[in-house]
mmCIF file of C-alpha atoms in Angstrom:
data_model
loop_
_atom_site.group_PDB
_atom_site.id
_atom_site.type_symbol
_atom_site.label_atom_id
_atom_site.label_comp_id
_atom_site.label_asym_id
_atom_site.label_seq_id
_atom_site.Cartn_x
_atom_site.Cartn_y
_atom_site.Cartn_z
ATOM 1 C CA MET A 1194 -4.524 3.102 -14.540
ATOM 2 C CA SER A 1195 -3.366 4.602 -11.259
ATOM 3 C CA TYR A 1196 -1.026 6.258 -8.814
ATOM 4 C CA VAL A 1197 0.250 6.195 -5.431
ATOM 5 C CA ALA A 1198 1.821 8.094 -3.184
ATOM 6 C CA VAL A 1199 3.631 6.356 -0.128
ATOM 7 C CA ARG A 1200 4.746 7.655 3.551
ATOM 8 C CA GLU A 1201 6.059 5.457 6.098
ATOM 9 C CA PHE A 1202 5.614 5.861 9.500
ATOM 10 C CA THR A 1203 7.696 4.084 12.354
ATOM 11 C CA PRO A 1204 6.335 5.670 15.321
ATOM 12 C CA MET A 1205 8.474 5.868 18.819
ATOM 13 C CA ILE A 1206 7.775 4.240 21.870
ATOM 14 C CA GLY A 1207 4.243 5.190 23.779
ATOM 15 C CA LYS A 1208 3.768 7.888 21.306
ATOM 16 C CA ASP A 1209 1.440 5.849 18.239
ATOM 17 C CA ALA A 1210 -2.181 7.313 19.586
ATOM 18 C CA VAL A 1211 -0.629 10.831 18.806
ATOM 19 C CA LEU A 1212 1.081 9.488 15.453
ATOM 20 C CA GLU A 1213 -2.176 8.194 14.211
ATOM 21 C CA ASP A 1214 -3.774 11.169 14.446
ATOM 22 C CA ARG A 1215 -1.459 13.329 13.162
ATOM 23 C CA ILE A 1216 -2.026 11.174 10.828
ATOM 24 C CA LEU A 1217 -5.050 11.364 9.988
ATOM 25 C CA ARG A 1218 -5.338 14.538 10.339
ATOM 26 C CA THR A 1219 -3.223 14.885 7.306
ATOM 27 C CA SER A 1220 -5.487 12.910 4.795
ATOM 28 C CA ASP A 1221 -8.116 14.626 5.771
ATOM 29 C CA VAL A 1222 -6.040 17.322 4.570
ATOM 30 C CA ILE A 1223 -4.802 16.423 1.103
ATOM 31 C CA GLU A 1224 -8.540 14.662 0.730
ATOM 32 C CA LYS A 1225 -9.121 18.398 -0.007
ATOM 33 C CA TYR A 1226 -7.160 18.188 -3.040
ATOM 34 C CA GLY A 1227 -8.704 15.811 -5.076
ATOM 35 C CA ALA A 1228 -6.413 12.315 -3.482
ATOM 36 C CA VAL A 1229 -8.531 9.111 -1.977
ATOM 37 C CA SER A 1230 -6.652 9.017 1.009
ATOM 38 C CA ARG A 1231 -6.160 5.864 3.790
ATOM 39 C CA VAL A 1232 -4.251 5.231 6.511
ATOM 40 C CA GLY A 1233 -2.936 1.914 7.701
ATOM 41 C CA LYS A 1234 -1.779 0.220 10.449
ATOM 42 C CA VAL A 1235 1.053 -3.359 9.631
ATOM 43 C CA ILE A 1236 0.176 -5.658 12.394
ATOM 44 C CA GLY A 1237 2.522 -8.094 11.247
ATOM 45 C CA GLY A 1238 5.151 -8.484 9.142
ATOM 46 C CA HIS A 1239 8.137 -6.506 7.772
ATOM 47 C CA ARG A 1240 8.006 -3.502 9.614
ATOM 48 C CA ALA A 1241 5.084 -4.270 12.125
ATOM 49 C CA GLY A 1242 3.649 -1.543 14.185
ATOM 50 C CA ASP A 1243 4.525 1.178 11.768
ATOM 51 C CA TYR A 1244 1.651 3.544 10.151
ATOM 52 C CA GLU A 1245 1.401 4.125 6.389
ATOM 53 C CA LEU A 1246 -0.780 6.982 4.977
ATOM 54 C CA TYR A 1247 -1.421 6.468 0.772
ATOM 55 C CA ASN A 1248 -3.133 8.971 -1.398
ATOM 56 C CA TRP A 1249 -4.846 7.592 -4.482
ATOM 57 C CA TYR A 1250 -4.368 9.423 -8.628
ATOM 58 C CA GLU A 1251 -6.101 8.784 -11.393
ATOM 59 C CA THR A 1252 -2.910 10.546 -12.919
ATOM 60 C CA VAL A 1253 0.672 12.368 -12.475
ATOM 61 C CA ALA A 1254 -1.398 15.644 -13.279
ATOM 62 C CA ALA A 1255 -3.806 15.526 -10.047
ATOM 63 C CA GLY A 1256 -1.136 14.035 -8.062
ATOM 64 C CA ALA A 1257 1.271 17.169 -8.851
ATOM 65 C CA SER A 1258 -1.910 19.943 -8.591
ATOM 66 C CA ALA A 1259 -2.746 18.049 -4.893
ATOM 67 C CA MET A 1260 0.736 18.431 -4.317
ATOM 68 C CA ASP A 1261 1.069 22.258 -5.012
ATOM 69 C CA GLY A 1262 -2.616 22.793 -3.148
ATOM 70 C CA TYR A 1263 -1.995 21.023 0.309
ATOM 71 C CA SER A 1264 1.470 22.044 0.827
ATOM 72 C CA ASN A 1265 -0.010 25.891 1.464
ATOM 73 C CA ASP A 1266 -3.199 24.201 3.598
ATOM 74 C CA PRO A 1267 -2.632 26.311 6.736
ATOM 75 C CA ASP A 1268 -4.245 22.791 8.451
ATOM 76 C CA LEU A 1269 -0.978 21.014 7.445
ATOM 77 C CA LYS A 1270 0.784 23.679 8.152
ATOM 78 C CA LYS A 1271 -0.398 23.371 11.303
ATOM 79 C CA ILE A 1272 0.807 19.855 11.663
ATOM 80 C CA PHE A 1273 4.331 20.093 10.588
ATOM 81 C CA GLU A 1274 5.064 22.601 12.654
ATOM 82 C CA GLU A 1275 3.923 20.468 15.676
ATOM 83 C CA ARG A 1276 5.865 17.754 13.997
ATOM 84 C CA ALA A 1277 8.774 19.997 14.021
ATOM 85 C CA LEU A 1278 7.765 21.125 17.904
ATOM 86 C CA THR A 1279 7.435 17.007 19.751
ATOM 87 C CA PRO A 1280 8.620 14.598 16.724
ATOM 88 C CA VAL A 1281 6.661 11.305 17.162
ATOM 89 C CA ALA A 1282 8.201 9.209 14.608
ATOM 90 C CA GLU A 1283 10.053 8.743 11.576
ATOM 91 C CA MET A 1284 8.659 9.488 8.300
ATOM 92 C CA ARG A 1285 10.457 8.223 5.263
ATOM 93 C CA GLY A 1286 8.353 8.611 1.619
ATOM 94 C CA PRO A 1287 6.962 10.013 -0.477
ATOM 95 C CA TRP A 1288 7.112 6.942 -2.862
ATOM 96 C CA LEU A 1289 5.483 6.689 -6.069
ATOM 97 C CA GLY A 1290 3.915 4.079 -7.260
ATOM 98 C CA ARG A 1291 2.531 2.468 -10.173
ATOM 99 C CA MET A 1292 -0.599 0.151 -10.795
ATOM 100 C CA LEU A 1293 -0.179 -2.021 -13.381
ATOM 101 C CA HIS A 1294 -2.866 -4.038 -12.245
ATOM 102 C CA ASN A 1295 -5.844 -2.763 -10.011
ATOM 103 C CA SER A 1296 -9.113 -4.800 -9.247
ATOM 104 C CA LYS A 1297 -11.637 -2.885 -6.293
ATOM 105 C CA SER A 1298 -15.333 -3.355 -5.446
ATOM 106 C CA THR A 1299 -17.104 -1.335 -4.118
ATOM 107 C CA ASP A 1300 -17.545 -2.347 -0.405
ATOM 108 C CA PRO A 1301 -14.829 -1.972 1.819
ATOM 109 C CA ARG A 1302 -12.147 -3.302 3.068
ATOM 110 C CA LYS A 1303 -9.955 -3.382 5.949
ATOM 111 C CA ILE A 1304 -7.212 -5.699 5.888
ATOM 112 C CA VAL A 1305 -4.657 -5.670 2.770
ATOM 113 C CA LEU A 1306 -1.476 -8.213 2.557
ATOM 114 C CA ALA A 1307 1.298 -6.839 0.675
ATOM 115 C CA ARG A 1308 3.761 -8.880 -0.774
ATOM 116 C CA ASP A 1309 6.976 -7.148 -1.765
ATOM 117 C CA TYR A 1310 8.864 -8.996 -4.598
ATOM 118 C CA HIS A 1311 12.632 -8.545 -6.048
ATOM 119 C CA MET A 1312 11.884 -7.841 -9.572
ATOM 120 C CA PRO A 1313 14.511 -7.015 -12.414
ATOM 121 C CA ARG A 1314 12.288 -4.567 -14.603
ATOM 122 C CA LYS A 1315 13.119 -6.563 -17.561
ATOM 123 C CA ASN A 1316 11.227 -9.655 -15.955
ATOM 124 C CA VAL A 1317 7.710 -7.403 -15.588
ATOM 125 C CA ALA A 1318 5.970 -7.872 -18.347
ATOM 126 C CA LYS A 1319 6.608 -11.633 -17.765
ATOM 127 C CA ALA A 1320 5.219 -11.532 -14.304
ATOM 128 C CA MET A 1321 1.978 -9.289 -15.671
ATOM 129 C CA GLU A 1322 1.923 -12.388 -18.204
ATOM 130 C CA LEU A 1323 0.724 -14.562 -14.717
ATOM 131 C CA VAL A 1324 -1.487 -11.883 -13.355
ATOM 132 C CA PRO A 1325 -4.914 -13.056 -14.952
ATOM 133 C CA ASN A 1326 -4.346 -16.338 -13.796
ATOM 134 C CA LEU A 1327 -3.704 -15.311 -10.264
ATOM 135 C CA GLN A 1328 -6.594 -12.469 -10.311
ATOM 136 C CA ALA A 1329 -9.187 -15.973 -11.599
ATOM 137 C CA ILE A 1330 -7.988 -17.778 -8.248
ATOM 138 C CA CYS A 1331 -8.782 -13.969 -5.705
ATOM 139 C CA ASP A 1332 -12.193 -13.550 -7.213
ATOM 140 C CA GLU A 1333 -13.140 -17.547 -6.674
ATOM 141 C CA ASN A 1334 -12.656 -16.383 -2.992
ATOM 142 C CA ASP A 1335 -13.792 -13.108 -3.196
ATOM 143 C CA VAL A 1336 -10.602 -11.186 -2.678
ATOM 144 C CA GLU A 1337 -9.001 -7.821 -4.904
ATOM 145 C CA MET A 1338 -6.022 -7.652 -6.129
ATOM 146 C CA GLY A 1339 -3.370 -4.891 -7.249
ATOM 147 C CA VAL A 1340 0.652 -5.452 -8.973
ATOM 148 C CA GLY A 1341 2.582 -2.020 -8.899
ATOM 149 C CA VAL A 1342 5.639 -0.773 -9.572
ATOM 150 C CA PRO A 1343 7.487 2.510 -8.458
ATOM 151 C CA VAL A 1344 8.223 5.151 -10.346
ATOM 152 C CA ILE A 1345 9.918 7.268 -7.724
ATOM 153 C CA ALA A 1346 12.015 5.699 -4.943
ATOM 154 C CA SER A 1347 14.388 4.184 -3.951
ATOM 155 C CA ASP A 1348 13.930 0.773 -5.769
ATOM 156 C CA HIS A 1349 13.177 0.834 -8.986
ATOM 157 C CA GLU A 1350 13.179 -3.267 -9.144
ATOM 158 C CA MET A 1351 10.624 -3.749 -6.897
ATOM 159 C CA MET A 1352 7.099 -5.054 -7.625
ATOM 160 C CA ARG A 1353 4.364 -4.618 -5.285
ATOM 161 C CA ILE A 1354 1.041 -8.001 -5.055
ATOM 162 C CA ILE A 1355 -1.496 -5.971 -3.046
ATOM 163 C CA TYR A 1356 -4.350 -8.417 -2.356
ATOM 164 C CA ARG A 1357 -7.867 -6.739 -0.060
ATOM 165 C CA PHE A 1358 -9.501 -8.943 2.367
ATOM 166 C CA LYS A 1359 -13.059 -7.545 4.101
ATOM 167 C CA ASP A 1360 -12.138 -8.312 7.618
ATOM 168 C CA LEU A 1361 -9.154 -11.104 9.749
ATOM 169 C CA LYS A 1362 -11.937 -13.381 9.531
ATOM 170 C CA HIS A 1363 -12.025 -13.446 5.899
ATOM 171 C CA TRP A 1364 -8.228 -13.081 5.590
ATOM 172 C CA GLY A 1365 -7.625 -16.102 6.866
ATOM 173 C CA SER A 1366 -10.017 -18.282 5.330
ATOM 174 C CA ALA A 1367 -9.344 -17.172 2.003
ATOM 175 C CA THR A 1368 -5.418 -17.915 3.048
ATOM 176 C CA ASP A 1369 -6.157 -21.019 3.299
ATOM 177 C CA ALA A 1370 -8.245 -21.922 0.397
ATOM 178 C CA VAL A 1371 -5.864 -20.287 -1.346
ATOM 179 C CA ILE A 1372 -2.629 -21.912 -0.401
ATOM 180 C CA ALA A 1373 -4.045 -25.213 -0.473
ATOM 181 C CA ASN A 1374 -4.878 -24.539 -4.906
ATOM 182 C CA PRO A 1375 -2.301 -26.231 -6.318
ATOM 183 C CA SER A 1376 -3.018 -24.005 -9.881
ATOM 184 C CA PHE A 1377 -1.950 -21.357 -6.790
ATOM 185 C CA SER A 1378 1.445 -22.937 -5.670
ATOM 186 C CA GLU A 1379 2.396 -22.494 -9.204
ATOM 187 C CA LEU A 1380 1.957 -19.487 -10.395
ATOM 188 C CA VAL A 1381 4.708 -18.998 -7.079
ATOM 189 C CA ASP A 1382 6.176 -21.203 -8.743
ATOM 190 C CA ALA A 1383 6.608 -19.705 -11.813
ATOM 191 C CA ALA A 1384 6.874 -16.432 -10.276
ATOM 192 C CA ASN A 1385 9.799 -17.436 -8.719
ATOM 193 C CA GLU A 1386 11.704 -18.071 -11.645
ATOM 194 C CA LEU A 1387 10.873 -13.995 -12.491
ATOM 195 C CA GLY A 1388 11.924 -12.863 -9.009
ATOM 196 C CA THR A 1389 12.361 -13.042 -5.066
ATOM 197 C CA LEU A 1390 9.548 -12.235 -2.307
ATOM 198 C CA LYS A 1391 11.771 -10.318 -0.090
ATOM 199 C CA HIS A 1392 9.610 -8.791 2.051
ATOM 200 C CA SER A 1393 5.395 -9.277 3.666
ATOM 201 C CA ARG A 1394 3.072 -7.491 5.310
ATOM 202 C CA LEU A 1395 -0.477 -7.180 6.848
ATOM 203 C CA ILE A 1396 -1.866 -3.925 7.544
ATOM 204 C CA MET A 1397 -5.396 -2.998 9.434
ATOM 205 C CA MET A 1398 -6.615 -0.128 7.312
ATOM 206 C CA VAL A 1399 -7.634 2.777 10.341
ATOM 207 C CA LYS A 1400 -9.497 4.632 8.038
#
């Protein structure tokens, strides 16, 4: 099991480059305190144009220890001072999620598809029963998959399914193959009995 802290940023018009630089510097600082940190830009779907900062931890204790450390880091304080003097985005978060299922390999993945379901908590266990069959379809197409739910957030009836692809070409070919697979359609129908797809976004990792 692992945990992820997520921060979301909506840039002001014309401020993407400045925002991206600040987020990347923030990510580098947080990594010094034990996080696995990545940065993505939403290139399609819900909140297109936004940036997202993800910090991964093996335990909540590890995340708390990291937060205690980087909160007093002089380089991060400098970034916060820049933000206060020259705002370039609206920030939301962090919120904390817990991964219920996570398949990852050692090769880097450039593209992520995130699909957010409204999932009543009483249905989470039933939804997780569908995961092995979904993972098998992903394995056929070399797609990594993760399933997470909120731990500290404004919405505790959300389930996020994450698909990771090597690049845009891989995303395109794998998506065509999965959509054409009747087993996938059956899984989607079963999932729709348990929850409702609310948002989806395509993310390109910049770190």
